[in-house]
C-alpha positions as a printed Julia matrix, in Angstrom:
344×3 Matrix{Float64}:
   9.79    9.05    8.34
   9.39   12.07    6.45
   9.75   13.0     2.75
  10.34   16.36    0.96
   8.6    16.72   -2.3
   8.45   19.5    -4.24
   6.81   19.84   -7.67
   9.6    20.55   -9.87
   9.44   23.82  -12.5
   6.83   23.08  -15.51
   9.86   24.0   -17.72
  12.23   21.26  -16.3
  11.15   18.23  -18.32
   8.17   18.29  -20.46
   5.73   15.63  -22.79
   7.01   15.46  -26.6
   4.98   14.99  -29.44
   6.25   12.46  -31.4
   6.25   12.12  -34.79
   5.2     8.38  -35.65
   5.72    5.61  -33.81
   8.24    6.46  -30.23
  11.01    3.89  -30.51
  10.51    1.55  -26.99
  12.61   -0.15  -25.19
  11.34   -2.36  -22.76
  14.4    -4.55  -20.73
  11.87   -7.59  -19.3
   9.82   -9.73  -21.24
   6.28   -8.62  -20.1
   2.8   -10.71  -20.65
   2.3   -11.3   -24.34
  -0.98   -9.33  -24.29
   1.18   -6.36  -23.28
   4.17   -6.34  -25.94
   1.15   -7.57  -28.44
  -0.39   -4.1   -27.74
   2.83   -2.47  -27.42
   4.21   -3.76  -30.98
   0.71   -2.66  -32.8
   1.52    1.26  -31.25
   4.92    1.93  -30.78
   8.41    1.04  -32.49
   9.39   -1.49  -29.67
  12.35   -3.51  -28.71
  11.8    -6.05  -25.91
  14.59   -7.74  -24.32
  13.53  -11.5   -25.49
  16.26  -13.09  -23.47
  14.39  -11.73  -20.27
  17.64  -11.2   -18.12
  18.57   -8.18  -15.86
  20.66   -6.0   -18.55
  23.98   -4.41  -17.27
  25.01   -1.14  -16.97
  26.4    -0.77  -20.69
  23.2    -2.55  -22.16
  20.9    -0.63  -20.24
  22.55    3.03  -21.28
  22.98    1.8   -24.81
  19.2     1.44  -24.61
  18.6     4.67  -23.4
  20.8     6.11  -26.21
  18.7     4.61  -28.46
  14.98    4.86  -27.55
  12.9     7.83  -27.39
  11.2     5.66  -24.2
  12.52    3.37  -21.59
  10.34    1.02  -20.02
  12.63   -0.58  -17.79
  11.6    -2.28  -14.06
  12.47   -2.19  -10.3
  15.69   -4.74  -11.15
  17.05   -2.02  -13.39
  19.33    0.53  -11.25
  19.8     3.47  -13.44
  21.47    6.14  -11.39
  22.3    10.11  -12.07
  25.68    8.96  -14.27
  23.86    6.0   -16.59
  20.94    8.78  -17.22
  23.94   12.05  -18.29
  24.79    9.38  -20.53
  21.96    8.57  -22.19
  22.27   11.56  -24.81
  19.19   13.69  -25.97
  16.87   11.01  -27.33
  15.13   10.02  -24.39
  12.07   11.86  -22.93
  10.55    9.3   -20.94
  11.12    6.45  -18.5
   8.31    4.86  -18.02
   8.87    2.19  -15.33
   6.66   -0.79  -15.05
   5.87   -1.35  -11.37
   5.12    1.35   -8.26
   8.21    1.23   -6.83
  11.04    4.32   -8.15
  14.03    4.17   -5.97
  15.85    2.45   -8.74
  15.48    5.02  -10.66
  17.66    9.01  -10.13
  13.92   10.98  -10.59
  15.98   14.24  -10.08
  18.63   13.04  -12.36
  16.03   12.64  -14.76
  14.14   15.69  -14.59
  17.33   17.68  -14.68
  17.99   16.51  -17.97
  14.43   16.9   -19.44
  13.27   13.21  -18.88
   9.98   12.56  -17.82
   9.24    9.69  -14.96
   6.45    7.27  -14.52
   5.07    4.52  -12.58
   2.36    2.21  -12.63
   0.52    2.83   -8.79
  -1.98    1.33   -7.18
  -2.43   -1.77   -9.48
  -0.13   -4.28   -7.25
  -2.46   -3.16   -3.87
  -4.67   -6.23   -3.84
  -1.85   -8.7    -4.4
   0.67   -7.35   -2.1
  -1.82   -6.87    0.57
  -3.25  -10.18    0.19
   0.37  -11.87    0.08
   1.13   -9.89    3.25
  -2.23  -10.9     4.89
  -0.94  -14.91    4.04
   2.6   -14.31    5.6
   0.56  -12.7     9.01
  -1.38  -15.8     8.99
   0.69  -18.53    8.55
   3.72  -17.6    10.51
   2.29  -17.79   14.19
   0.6   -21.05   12.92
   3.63  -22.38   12.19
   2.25  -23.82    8.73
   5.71  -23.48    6.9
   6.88  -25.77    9.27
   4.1   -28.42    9.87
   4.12  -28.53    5.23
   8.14  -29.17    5.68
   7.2   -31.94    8.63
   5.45  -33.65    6.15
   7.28  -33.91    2.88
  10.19  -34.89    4.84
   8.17  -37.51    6.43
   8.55  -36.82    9.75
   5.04  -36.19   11.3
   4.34  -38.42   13.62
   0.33  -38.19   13.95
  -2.08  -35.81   15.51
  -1.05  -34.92   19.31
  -2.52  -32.1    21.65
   1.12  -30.38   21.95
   2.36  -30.95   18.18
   3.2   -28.06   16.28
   1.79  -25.66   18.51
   1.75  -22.04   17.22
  -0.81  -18.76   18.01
  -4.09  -17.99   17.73
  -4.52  -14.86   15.17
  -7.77  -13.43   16.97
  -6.93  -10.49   19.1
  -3.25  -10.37   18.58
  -1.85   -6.89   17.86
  -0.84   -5.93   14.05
   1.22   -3.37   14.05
   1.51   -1.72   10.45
   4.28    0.76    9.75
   3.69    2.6     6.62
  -0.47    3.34    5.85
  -0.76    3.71    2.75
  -2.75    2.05   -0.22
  -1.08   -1.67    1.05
  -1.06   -0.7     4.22
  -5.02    0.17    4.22
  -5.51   -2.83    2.36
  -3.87   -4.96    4.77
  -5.6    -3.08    7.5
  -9.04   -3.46    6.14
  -8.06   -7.4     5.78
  -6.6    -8.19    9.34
  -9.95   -6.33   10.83
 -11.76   -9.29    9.75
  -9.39  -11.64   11.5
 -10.24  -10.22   14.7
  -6.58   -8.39   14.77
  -5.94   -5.32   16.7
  -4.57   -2.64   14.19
  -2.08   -0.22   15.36
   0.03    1.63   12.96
   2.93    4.18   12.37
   2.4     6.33    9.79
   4.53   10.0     8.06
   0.88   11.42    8.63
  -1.96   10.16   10.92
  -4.97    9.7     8.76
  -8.19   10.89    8.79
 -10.65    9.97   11.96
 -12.92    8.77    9.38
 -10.43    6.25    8.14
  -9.11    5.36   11.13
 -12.77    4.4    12.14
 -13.33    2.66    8.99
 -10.5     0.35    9.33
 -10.53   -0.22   13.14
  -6.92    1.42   13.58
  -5.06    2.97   16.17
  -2.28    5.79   15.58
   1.22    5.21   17.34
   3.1     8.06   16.66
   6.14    6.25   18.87
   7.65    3.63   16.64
   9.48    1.76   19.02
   6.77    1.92   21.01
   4.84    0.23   18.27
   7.53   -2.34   17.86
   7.46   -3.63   21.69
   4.04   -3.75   21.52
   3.1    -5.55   18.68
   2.59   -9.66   18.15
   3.07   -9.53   14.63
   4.5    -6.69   12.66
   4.24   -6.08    8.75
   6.13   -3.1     6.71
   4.72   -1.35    3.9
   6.55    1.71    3.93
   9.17    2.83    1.0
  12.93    2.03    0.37
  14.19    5.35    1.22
  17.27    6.82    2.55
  15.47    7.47    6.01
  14.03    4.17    5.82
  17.08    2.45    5.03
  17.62   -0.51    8.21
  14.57    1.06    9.6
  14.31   -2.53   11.71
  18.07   -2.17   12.7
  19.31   -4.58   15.62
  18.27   -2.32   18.76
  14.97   -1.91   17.18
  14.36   -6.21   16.51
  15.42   -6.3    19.86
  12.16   -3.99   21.24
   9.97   -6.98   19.66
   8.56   -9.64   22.02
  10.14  -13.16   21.83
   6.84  -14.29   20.31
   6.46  -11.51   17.6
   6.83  -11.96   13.85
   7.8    -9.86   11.5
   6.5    -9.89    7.97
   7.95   -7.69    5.21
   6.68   -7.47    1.51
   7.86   -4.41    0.83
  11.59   -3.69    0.54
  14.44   -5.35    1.49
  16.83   -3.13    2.99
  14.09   -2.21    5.32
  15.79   -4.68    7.36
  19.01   -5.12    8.67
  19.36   -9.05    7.22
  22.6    -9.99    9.84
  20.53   -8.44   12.95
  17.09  -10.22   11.42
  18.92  -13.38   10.98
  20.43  -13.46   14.4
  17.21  -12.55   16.35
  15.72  -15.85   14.58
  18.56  -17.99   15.18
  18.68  -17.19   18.97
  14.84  -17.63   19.17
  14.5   -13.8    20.24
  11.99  -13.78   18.02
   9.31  -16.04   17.02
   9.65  -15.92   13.45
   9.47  -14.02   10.14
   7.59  -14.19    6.53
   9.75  -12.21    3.93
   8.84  -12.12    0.15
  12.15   -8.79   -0.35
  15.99   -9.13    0.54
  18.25   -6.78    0.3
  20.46   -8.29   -2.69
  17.83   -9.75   -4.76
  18.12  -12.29   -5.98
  20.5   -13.16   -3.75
  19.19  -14.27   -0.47
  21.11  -15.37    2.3
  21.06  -19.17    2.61
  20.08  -18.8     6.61
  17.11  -17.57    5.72
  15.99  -20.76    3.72
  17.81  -23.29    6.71
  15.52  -21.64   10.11
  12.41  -23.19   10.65
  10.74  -20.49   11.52
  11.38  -18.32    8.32
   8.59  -18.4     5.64
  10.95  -16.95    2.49
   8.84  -16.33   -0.96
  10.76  -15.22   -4.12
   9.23  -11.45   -4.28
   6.11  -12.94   -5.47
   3.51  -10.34   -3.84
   2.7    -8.85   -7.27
   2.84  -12.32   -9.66
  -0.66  -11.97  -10.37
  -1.92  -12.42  -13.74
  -4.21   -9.42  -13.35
  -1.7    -7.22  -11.5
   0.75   -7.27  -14.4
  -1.21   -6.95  -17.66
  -2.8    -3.6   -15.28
   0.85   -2.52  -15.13
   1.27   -3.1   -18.4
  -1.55   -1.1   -19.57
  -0.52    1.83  -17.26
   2.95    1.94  -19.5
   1.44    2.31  -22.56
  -1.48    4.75  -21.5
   1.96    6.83  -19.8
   3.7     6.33  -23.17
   0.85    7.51  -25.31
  -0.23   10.79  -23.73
   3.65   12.01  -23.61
   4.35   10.78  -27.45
   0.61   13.08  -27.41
   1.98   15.95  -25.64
   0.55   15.63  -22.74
   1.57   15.06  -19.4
   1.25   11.53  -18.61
  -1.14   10.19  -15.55
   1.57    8.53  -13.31
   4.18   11.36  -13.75
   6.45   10.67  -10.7
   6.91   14.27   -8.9
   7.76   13.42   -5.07
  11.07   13.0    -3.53
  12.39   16.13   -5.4
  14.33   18.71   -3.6
């Protein structure tokens, strides 16, 4: 699970001073304390309509905007970007998240990336921490029970599920979600064990209570409950493929709030059908927002509609992190969340 970055040439793309207002395009509808702040600095168009804009709409856009703000449902790829003429210095994507987005495309071409990091960590980790919790519980299931009227009373073997104190959490990817969900499950009583690119510091490790496994299957077979927070890469890509699922104990669940195509969906899918597993939380799929219908029929699937970061807070911080990026490049200088890794 490693990454080569390299900090690409000063000369390659570069902030722009712009005179006036930068023209803005922004392709979702954002909170209206955002586009109110966005409308009083820049010339902005903001896709009212709120719909994912195709391939055409999205490099007309770009042909006609000194800045794109688009977000992770917009897939603009090495071709889209040649295409999008000289105009365009900056994308400045709204969310953490830039595998939608050709970064070396861009910078060969002169076009500044940025994100918005760090401001979905709370959310994420807390909607993680929820899916870890309820799935061994079996609450998904007991809520269903009742609205369709089927409980039939309090029993000493009903809708028996785990106890959450001194299970093993396996975490694979520690970073800033990964902490956060590390530094929750501690005070669950939850043994943390996690794969990592890099083993941290001793004096994180001791501050969260975790254990480095540098073997990741042995990780896998080990854990009672498993959570991803690692990125969509192209080494990452089915890192839970069907031999892996089938290292995880028949009680394990898995819980994934960070990427879809983490997962291999068919070899997820038939692991809970056949009870191999005991169940899953998932908040990403791998065609959003398409989601296989299995996944809503098993009982022991807890499916949310990538809702981890649908905080109020979490999104008008996002927004703020566009404009601040948009405002020191139309400045000339380079902006704060300038995306540099995954460069060769």
């Amino acid at each position: 699970m490693s990454e080569t970055t390299q900090t690409p040439p000063a000369a390659q793309a570069s902030s722009r001073r712009v005179t006036g207002k930068p023209r803005v395009i922004v392709t979702r509808r954002l909170l209206p304390v955002v586009e109110d702040r966005m409308s009083e600095l820049f010339d902005v168009v903001i896709n009212t309509e709120d719909r994912i804009m195709d391939r055409d709409a999205l490099i007309a856009a770009m042909r006609d905007c000194d800045v794109l703000v688009p977000t992770v449902t917009d897939r603009i790829d090495g071709a889209m970007i040649e295409a999008a003429g000289d105009r365009l210095g900056l994308i400045a994507s709204f969310g953490a998240g830039t595998e939608h987005i050709d970064v070396a495309a861009a910078w060969s071409r002169r076009i500044i990336v940025t994100n918005t990091p760090g401001v979905f960590t709370e959310d994420t980790a807390d909607t993680a921490m929820a899916l870890i919790l309820t799935g061994p519980r079996r609450f998904a299931e007991g809520i269903t029970t009742l609205r369709q009227g089927k409980w039939p009373g309090w029993g000493p073997s009903f809708m028996l599920g785990h106890r959450i104190n001194g299970k093993r959490l396996g975490i694979i990817g520690m970073g800033r979600i990964g902490q956060a969900v590390a530094h929750r499950a501690r005070a669950f009583g939850l043994e943390i064990v996690y794969h990592n690119r890099h083993r941290l510091p001793d004096a994180v490790e001791n501050m969260l209570g975790a254990r480095y496994e540098s073997d990741l299957d042995r990780l896998i077979a080990e854990s009672d409950i498993l959570t991803l927070h690692c990125p969509a890469t192209a080494e990452t890509h089915h890192l839970l493929d069907a031999r892996r699922i089938a290292l995880m104990k028949p009680t394990s669940y898995l819980v994934n709030t960070a990427r879809g195509h983490l997962i291999d969906e068919e070899a997820l899918i038939t692991a809970l059908t056949h009870n191999k597993i005991g169940g899953a939380g998932l908040d990403v799929y791998a065609h959003e927002p398409e989601i296989d219908p299995r996944f809503i029929s098993l009982s022991n699937v807890l499916a949310l509609p990538h809702m981890a970061s649908a905080t109020i807070e979490g999104r008008e911080a996002s927004g703020e992190k566009v404009i601040a990026n948009i405002r020191f490049w139309a400045d000339g200088h380079r902006p704060p969340d300038q995306v540099l890794e995954g460069l060769v």
